[in-house]
PDB file of C-alpha atoms and ligand atoms in Angstrom:
ATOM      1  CA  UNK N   1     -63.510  -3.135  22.493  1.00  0.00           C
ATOM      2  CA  UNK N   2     -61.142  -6.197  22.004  1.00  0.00           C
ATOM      3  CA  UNK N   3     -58.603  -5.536  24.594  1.00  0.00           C
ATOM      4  CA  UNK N   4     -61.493  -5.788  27.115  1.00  0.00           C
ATOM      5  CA  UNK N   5     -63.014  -8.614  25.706  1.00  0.00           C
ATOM      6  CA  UNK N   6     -59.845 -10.182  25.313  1.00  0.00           C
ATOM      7  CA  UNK N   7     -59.095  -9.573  28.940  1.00  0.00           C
ATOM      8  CA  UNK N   8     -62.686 -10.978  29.715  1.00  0.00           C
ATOM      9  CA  UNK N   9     -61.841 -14.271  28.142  1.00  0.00           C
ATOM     10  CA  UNK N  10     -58.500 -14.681  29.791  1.00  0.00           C
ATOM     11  CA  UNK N  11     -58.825 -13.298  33.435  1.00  0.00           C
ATOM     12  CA  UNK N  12     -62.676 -13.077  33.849  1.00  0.00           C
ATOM     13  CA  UNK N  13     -64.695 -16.087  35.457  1.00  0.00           C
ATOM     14  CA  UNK N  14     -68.229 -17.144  34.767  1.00  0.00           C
ATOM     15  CA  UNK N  15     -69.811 -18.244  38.042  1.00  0.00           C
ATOM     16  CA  UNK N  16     -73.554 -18.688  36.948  1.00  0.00           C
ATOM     17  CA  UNK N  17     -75.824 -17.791  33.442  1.00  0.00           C
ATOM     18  CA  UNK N  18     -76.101 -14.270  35.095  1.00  0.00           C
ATOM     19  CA  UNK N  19     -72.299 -13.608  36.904  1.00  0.00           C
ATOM     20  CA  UNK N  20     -69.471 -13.129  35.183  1.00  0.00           C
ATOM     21  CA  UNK N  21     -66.496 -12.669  38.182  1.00  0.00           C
ATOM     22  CA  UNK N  22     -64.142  -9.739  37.291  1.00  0.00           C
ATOM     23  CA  UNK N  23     -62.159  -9.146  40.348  1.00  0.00           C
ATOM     24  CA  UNK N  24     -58.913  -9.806  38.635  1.00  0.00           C
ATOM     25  CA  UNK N  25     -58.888  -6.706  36.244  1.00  0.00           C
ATOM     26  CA  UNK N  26     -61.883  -4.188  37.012  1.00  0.00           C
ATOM     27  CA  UNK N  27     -63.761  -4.285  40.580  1.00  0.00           C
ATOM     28  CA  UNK N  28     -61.024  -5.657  42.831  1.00  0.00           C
ATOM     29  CA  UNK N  29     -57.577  -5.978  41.277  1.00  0.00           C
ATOM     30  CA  UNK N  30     -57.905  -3.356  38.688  1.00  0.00           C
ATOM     31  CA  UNK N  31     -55.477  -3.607  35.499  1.00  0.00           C
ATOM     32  CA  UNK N  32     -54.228   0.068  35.256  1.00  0.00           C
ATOM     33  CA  UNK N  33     -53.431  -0.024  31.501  1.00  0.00           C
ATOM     34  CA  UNK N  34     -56.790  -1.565  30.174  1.00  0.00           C
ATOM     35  CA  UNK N  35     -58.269   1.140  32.616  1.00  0.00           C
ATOM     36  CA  UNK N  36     -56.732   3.687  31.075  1.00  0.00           C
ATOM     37  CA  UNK N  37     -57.473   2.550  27.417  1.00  0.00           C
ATOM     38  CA  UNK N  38     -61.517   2.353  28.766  1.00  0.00           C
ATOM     39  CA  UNK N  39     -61.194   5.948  29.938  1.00  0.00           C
ATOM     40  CA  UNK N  40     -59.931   7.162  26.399  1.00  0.00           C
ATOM     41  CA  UNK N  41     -62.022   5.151  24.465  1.00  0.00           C
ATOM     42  CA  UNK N  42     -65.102   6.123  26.229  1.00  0.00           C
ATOM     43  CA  UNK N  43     -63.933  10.207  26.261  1.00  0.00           C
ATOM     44  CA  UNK N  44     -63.218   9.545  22.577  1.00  0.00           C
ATOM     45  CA  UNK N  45     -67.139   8.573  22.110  1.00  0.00           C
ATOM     46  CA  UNK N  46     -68.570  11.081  24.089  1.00  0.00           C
ATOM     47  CA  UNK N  47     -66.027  14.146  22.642  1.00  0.00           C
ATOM     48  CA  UNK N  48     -68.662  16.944  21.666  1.00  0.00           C
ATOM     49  CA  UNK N  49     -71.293  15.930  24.145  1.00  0.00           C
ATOM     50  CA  UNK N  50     -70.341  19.055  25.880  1.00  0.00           C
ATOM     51  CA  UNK N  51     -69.619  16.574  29.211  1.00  0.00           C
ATOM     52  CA  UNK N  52     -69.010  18.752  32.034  1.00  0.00           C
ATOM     53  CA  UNK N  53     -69.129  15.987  34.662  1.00  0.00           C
ATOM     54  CA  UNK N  54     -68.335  12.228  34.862  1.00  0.00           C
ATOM     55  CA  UNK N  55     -70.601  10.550  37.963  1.00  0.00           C
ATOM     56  CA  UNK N  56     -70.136   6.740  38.864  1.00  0.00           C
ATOM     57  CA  UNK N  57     -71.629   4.726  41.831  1.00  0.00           C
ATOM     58  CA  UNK N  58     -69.003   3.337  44.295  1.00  0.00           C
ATOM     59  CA  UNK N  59     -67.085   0.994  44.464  1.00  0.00           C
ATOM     60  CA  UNK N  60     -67.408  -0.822  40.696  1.00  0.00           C
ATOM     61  CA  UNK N  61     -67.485   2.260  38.460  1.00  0.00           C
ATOM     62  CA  UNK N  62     -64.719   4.621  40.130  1.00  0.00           C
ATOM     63  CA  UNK N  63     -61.634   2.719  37.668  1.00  0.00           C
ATOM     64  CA  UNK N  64     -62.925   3.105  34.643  1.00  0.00           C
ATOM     65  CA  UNK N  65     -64.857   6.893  35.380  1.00  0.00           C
ATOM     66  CA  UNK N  66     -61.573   8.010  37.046  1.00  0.00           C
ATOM     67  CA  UNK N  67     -59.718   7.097  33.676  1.00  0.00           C
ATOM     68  CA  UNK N  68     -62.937   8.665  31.507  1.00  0.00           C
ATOM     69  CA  UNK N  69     -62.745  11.729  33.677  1.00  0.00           C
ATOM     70  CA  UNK N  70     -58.907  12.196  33.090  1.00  0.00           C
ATOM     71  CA  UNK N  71     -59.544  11.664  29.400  1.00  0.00           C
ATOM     72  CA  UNK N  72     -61.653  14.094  29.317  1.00  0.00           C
ATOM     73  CA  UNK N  73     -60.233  16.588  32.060  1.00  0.00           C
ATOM     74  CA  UNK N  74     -63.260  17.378  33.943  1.00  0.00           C
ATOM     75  CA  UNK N  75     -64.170  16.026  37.414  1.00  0.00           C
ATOM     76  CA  UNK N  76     -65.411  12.723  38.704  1.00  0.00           C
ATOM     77  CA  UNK N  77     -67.879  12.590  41.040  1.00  0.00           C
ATOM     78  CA  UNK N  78     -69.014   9.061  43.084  1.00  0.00           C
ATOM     79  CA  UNK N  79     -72.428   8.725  44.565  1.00  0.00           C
ATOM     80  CA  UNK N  80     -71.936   6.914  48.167  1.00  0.00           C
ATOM     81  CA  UNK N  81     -73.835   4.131  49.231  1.00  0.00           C
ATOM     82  CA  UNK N  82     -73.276   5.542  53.250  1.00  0.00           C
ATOM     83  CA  UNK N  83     -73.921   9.039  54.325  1.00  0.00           C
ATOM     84  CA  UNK N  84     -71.087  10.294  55.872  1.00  0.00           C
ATOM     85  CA  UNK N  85     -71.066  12.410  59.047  1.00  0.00           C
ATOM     86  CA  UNK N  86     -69.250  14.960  57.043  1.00  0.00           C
ATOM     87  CA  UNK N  87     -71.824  15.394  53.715  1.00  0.00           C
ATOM     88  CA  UNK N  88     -74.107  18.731  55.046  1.00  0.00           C
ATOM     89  CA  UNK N  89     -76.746  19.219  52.231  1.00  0.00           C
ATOM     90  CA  UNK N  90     -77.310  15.753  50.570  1.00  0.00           C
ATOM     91  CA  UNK N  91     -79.607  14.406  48.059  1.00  0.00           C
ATOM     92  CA  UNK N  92     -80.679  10.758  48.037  1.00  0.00           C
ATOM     93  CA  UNK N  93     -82.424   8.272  46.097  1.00  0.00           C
ATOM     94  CA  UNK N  94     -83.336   4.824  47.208  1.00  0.00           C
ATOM     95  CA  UNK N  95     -81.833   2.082  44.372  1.00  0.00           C
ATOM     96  CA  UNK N  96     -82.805  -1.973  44.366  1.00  0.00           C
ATOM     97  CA  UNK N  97     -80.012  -4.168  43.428  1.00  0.00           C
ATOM     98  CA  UNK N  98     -81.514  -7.127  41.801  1.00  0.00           C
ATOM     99  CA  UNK N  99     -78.467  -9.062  41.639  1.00  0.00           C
ATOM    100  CA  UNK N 100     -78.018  -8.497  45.104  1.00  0.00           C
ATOM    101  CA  UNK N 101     -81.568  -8.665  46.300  1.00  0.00           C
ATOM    102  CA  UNK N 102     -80.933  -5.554  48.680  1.00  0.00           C
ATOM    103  CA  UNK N 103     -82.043  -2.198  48.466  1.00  0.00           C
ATOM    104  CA  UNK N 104     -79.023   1.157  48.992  1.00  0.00           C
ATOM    105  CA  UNK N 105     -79.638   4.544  49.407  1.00  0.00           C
ATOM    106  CA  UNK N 106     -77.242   6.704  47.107  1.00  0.00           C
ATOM    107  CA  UNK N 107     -76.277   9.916  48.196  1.00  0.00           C
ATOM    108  CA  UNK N 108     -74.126  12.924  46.982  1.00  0.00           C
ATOM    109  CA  UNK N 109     -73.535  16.768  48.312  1.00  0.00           C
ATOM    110  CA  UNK N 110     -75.363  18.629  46.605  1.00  0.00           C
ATOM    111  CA  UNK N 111     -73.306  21.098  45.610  1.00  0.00           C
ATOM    112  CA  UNK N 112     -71.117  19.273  43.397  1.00  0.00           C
ATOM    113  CA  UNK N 113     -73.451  19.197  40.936  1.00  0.00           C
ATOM    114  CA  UNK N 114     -74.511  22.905  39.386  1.00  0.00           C
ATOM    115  CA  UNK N 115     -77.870  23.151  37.580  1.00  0.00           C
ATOM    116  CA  UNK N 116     -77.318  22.787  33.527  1.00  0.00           C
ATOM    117  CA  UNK N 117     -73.914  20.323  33.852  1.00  0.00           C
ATOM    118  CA  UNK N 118     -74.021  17.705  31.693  1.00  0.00           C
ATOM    119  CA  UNK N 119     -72.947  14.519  33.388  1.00  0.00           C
ATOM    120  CA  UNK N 120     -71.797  11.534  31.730  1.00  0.00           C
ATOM    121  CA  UNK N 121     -72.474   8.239  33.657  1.00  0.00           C
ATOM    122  CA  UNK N 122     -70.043   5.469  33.971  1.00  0.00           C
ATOM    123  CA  UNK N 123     -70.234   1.943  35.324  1.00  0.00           C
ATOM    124  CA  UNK N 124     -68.903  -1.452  35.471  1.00  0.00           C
ATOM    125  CA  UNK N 125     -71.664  -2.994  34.456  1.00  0.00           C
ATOM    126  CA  UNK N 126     -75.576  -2.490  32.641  1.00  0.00           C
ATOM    127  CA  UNK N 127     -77.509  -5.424  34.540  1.00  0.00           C
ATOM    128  CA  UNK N 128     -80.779  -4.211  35.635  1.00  0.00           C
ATOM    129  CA  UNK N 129     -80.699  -0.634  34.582  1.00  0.00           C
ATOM    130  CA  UNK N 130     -81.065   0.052  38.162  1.00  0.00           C
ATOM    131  CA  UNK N 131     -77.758   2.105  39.226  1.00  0.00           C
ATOM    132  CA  UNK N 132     -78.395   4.449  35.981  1.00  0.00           C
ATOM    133  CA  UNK N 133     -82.347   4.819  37.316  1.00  0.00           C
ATOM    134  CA  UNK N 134     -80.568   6.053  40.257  1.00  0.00           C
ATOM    135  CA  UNK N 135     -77.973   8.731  38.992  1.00  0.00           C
ATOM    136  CA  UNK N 136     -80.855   9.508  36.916  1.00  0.00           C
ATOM    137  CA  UNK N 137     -82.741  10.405  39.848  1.00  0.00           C
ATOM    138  CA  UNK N 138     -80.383  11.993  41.633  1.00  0.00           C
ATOM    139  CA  UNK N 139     -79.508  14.294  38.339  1.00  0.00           C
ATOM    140  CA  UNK N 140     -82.924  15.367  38.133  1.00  0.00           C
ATOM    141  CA  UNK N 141     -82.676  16.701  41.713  1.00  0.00           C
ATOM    142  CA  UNK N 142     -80.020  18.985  40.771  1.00  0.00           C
ATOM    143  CA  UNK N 143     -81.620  19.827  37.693  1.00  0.00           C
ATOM    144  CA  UNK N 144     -78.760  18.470  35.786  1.00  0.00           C
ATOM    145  CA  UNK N 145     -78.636  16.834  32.728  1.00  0.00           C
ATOM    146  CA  UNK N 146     -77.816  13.175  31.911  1.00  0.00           C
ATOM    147  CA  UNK N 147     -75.941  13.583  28.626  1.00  0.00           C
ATOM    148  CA  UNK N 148     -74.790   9.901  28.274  1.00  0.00           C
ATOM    149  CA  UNK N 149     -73.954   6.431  29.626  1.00  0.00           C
ATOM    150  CA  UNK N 150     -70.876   4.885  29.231  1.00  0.00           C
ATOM    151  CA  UNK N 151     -70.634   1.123  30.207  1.00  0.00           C
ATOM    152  CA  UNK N 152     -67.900  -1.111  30.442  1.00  0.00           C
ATOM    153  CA  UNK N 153     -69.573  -4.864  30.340  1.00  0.00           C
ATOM    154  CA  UNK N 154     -73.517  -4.875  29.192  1.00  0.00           C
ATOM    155  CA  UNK N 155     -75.216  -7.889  29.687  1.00  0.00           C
ATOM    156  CA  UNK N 156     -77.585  -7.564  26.934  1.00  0.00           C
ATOM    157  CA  UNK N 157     -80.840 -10.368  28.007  1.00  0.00           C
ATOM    158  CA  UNK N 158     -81.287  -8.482  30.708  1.00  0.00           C
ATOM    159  CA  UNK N 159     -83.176  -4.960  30.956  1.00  0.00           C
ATOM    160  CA  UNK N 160     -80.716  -2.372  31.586  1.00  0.00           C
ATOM    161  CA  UNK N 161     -80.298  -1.366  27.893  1.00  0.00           C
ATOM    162  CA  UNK N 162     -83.786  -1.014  27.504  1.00  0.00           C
ATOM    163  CA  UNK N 163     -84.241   0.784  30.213  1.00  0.00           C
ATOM    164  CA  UNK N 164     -81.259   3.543  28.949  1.00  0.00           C
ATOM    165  CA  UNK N 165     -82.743   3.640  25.786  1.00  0.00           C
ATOM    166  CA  UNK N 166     -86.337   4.862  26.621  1.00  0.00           C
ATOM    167  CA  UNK N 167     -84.805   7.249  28.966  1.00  0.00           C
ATOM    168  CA  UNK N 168     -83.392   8.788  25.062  1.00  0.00           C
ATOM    169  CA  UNK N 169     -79.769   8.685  26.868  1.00  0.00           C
ATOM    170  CA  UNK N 170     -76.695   7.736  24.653  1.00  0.00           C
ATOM    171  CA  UNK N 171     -75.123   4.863  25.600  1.00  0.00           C
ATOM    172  CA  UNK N 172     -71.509   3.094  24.539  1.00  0.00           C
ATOM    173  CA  UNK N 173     -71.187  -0.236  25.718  1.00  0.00           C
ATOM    174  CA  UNK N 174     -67.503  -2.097  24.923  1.00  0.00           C
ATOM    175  CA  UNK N 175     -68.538  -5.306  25.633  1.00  0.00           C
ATOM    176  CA  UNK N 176     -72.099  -6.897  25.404  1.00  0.00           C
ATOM    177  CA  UNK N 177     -72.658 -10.257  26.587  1.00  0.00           C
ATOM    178  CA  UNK N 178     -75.435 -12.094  24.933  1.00  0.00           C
ATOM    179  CA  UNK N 179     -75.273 -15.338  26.507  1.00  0.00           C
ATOM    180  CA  UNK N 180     -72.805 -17.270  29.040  1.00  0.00           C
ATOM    181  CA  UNK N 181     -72.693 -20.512  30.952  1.00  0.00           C
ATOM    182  CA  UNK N 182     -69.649 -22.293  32.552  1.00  0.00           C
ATOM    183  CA  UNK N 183     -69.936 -24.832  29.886  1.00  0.00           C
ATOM    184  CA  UNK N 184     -70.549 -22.578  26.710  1.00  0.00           C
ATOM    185  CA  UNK N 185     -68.273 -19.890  27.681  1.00  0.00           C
ATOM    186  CA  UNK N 186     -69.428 -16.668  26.164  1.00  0.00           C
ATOM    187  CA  UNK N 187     -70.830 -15.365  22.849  1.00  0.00           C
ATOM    188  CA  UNK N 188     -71.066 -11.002  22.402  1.00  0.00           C
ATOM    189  CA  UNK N 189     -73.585  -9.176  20.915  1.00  0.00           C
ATOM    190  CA  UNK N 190     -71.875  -7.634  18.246  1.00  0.00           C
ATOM    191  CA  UNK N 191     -74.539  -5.207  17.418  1.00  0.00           C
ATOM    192  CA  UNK N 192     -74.856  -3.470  20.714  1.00  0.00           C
ATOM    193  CA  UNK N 193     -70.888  -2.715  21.102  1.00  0.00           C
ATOM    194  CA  UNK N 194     -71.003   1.483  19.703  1.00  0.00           C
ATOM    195  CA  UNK N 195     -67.850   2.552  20.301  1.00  0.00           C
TER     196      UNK N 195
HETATM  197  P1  G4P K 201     -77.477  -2.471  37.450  1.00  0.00           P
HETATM  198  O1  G4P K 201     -75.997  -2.401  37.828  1.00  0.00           O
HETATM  199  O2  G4P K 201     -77.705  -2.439  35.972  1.00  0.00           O
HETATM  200  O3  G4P K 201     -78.302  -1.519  38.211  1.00  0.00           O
HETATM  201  O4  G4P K 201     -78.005  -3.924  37.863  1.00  0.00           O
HETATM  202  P2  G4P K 201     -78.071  -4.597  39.279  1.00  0.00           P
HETATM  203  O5  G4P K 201     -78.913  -3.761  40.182  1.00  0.00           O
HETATM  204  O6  G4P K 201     -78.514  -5.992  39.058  1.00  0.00           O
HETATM  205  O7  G4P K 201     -76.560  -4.560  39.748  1.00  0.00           O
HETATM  206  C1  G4P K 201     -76.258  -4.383  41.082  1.00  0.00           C
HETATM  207  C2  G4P K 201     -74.804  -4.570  41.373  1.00  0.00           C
HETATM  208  O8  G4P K 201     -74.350  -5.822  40.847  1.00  0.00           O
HETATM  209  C3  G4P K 201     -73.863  -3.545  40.807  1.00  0.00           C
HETATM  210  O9  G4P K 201     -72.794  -3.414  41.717  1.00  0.00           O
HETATM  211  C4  G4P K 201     -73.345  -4.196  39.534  1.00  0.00           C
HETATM  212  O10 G4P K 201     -72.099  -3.672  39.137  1.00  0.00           O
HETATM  213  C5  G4P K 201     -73.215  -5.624  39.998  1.00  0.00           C
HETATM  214  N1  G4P K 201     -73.296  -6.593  38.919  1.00  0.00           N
HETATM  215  C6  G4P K 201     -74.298  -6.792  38.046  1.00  0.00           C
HETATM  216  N2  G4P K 201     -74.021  -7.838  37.249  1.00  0.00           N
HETATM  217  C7  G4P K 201     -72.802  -8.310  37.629  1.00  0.00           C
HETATM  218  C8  G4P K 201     -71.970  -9.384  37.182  1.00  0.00           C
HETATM  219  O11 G4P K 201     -72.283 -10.149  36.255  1.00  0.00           O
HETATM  220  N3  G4P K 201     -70.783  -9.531  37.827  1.00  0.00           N
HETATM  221  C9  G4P K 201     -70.382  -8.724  38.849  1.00  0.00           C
HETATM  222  N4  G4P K 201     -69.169  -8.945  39.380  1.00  0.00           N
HETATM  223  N5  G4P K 201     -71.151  -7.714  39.309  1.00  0.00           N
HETATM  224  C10 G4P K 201     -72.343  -7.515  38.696  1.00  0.00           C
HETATM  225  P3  G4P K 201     -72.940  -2.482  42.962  1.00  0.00           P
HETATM  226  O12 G4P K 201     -74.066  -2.906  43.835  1.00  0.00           O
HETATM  227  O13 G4P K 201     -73.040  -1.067  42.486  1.00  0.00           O
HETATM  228  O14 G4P K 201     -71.703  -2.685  43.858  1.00  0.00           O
HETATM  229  P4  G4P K 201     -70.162  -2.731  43.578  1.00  0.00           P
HETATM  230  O15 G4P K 201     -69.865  -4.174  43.385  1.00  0.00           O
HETATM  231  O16 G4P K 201     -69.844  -1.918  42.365  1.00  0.00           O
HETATM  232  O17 G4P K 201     -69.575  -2.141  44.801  1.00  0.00           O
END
């Protein structure tokens, strides 16, 4: 998606081979009108998947799965990373962050998922493959289906796309990395941007 890698190049910040910094546009400041193209151009790629549901992990994901979920007028849903006093039935699932080197519990009421919805996952970024293990978890609890994976920034050497792909879950990916440094900049992998 060129707007977003356009916006990459200008605003985004490579701090290492393996973080790309993108608190000006998507995880901290978030730029409302790329947002809102992500949200249609992802709804346009999953139209006919029969979505029922989009699901995200907070914080990261809620922009652009707000924006997908208004696309596609049917409700978002965030897993939470804290149980909160109020939640009365949960369902949980332990995730590792590798990036971060910690491990989180996600959690969601139960209830707001309904056996036989299909849920479309969206996130900021495919790193590890770990955050869509989760949701896929979690889904599975409720007896829900994953019916796709939307993804805003893939970073393609490393195993989350694998990971989606033996799982036999569509995914759309706008931007995929192959390769960054401070020095290089970046070069995408043309092959693995869907939609
Ligand atoms: P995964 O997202 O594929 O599971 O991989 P991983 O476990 O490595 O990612 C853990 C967290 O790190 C996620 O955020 C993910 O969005 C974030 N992340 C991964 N790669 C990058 C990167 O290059 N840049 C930035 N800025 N973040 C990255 P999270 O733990 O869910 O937290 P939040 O930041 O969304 O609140």
């Amino acid at each position: 998606m060129d707007q977003l890698k356009e916006t990459i190049l200008e605003k985004g910040k490579i701090l290492s081979p393996s973080i790309l910094k993108v608190d000006q546009f998507l995880n901290h400041c978030i730029d409302t009108e790329l947002m809102d193209a992500i949200g249609k151009r992802f709804a346009d790629c999953f139209a006919g998947h029969g979505i029922t549901k989009v699901i995200t992990i907070e914080s990261g994901g809620i922009a652009p799965a707000l924006m997908t979920a208004v696309h596609m007028g049917v409700p978002l849903i965030f897993a939470k990373k804290a149980v909160p006093s109020t939640m009365t039935d949960p369902v949980f699932v332990t995730v590792h962050s590798f990036t971060k080197n910690v491990d989180y519990t996600l959690c969601m009421e139960r209830s707001l998922i309904a056996p036989g919805d299909r849920v479309l996952f969206i996130d900021d970024f495919l790193a590890n493959g770990q955050a869509f293990e989760g949701i896929r978890t979690l889904l599975e609890q409720q007896q829900a289906g994953l019916a796709g994976a939307g993804i805003c920034i893939e970073k393609s050497w490393q195993p989350g796309r694998r990971i989606v792909e033996e799982a036999s879950i569509p995914l759309c990916t706008l931007a995929s990395i192959a390769s960054m440094s401070p020095e290089e900049g970046i070069t995408w992998n043309l092959d693995h941007e869907t939609c």
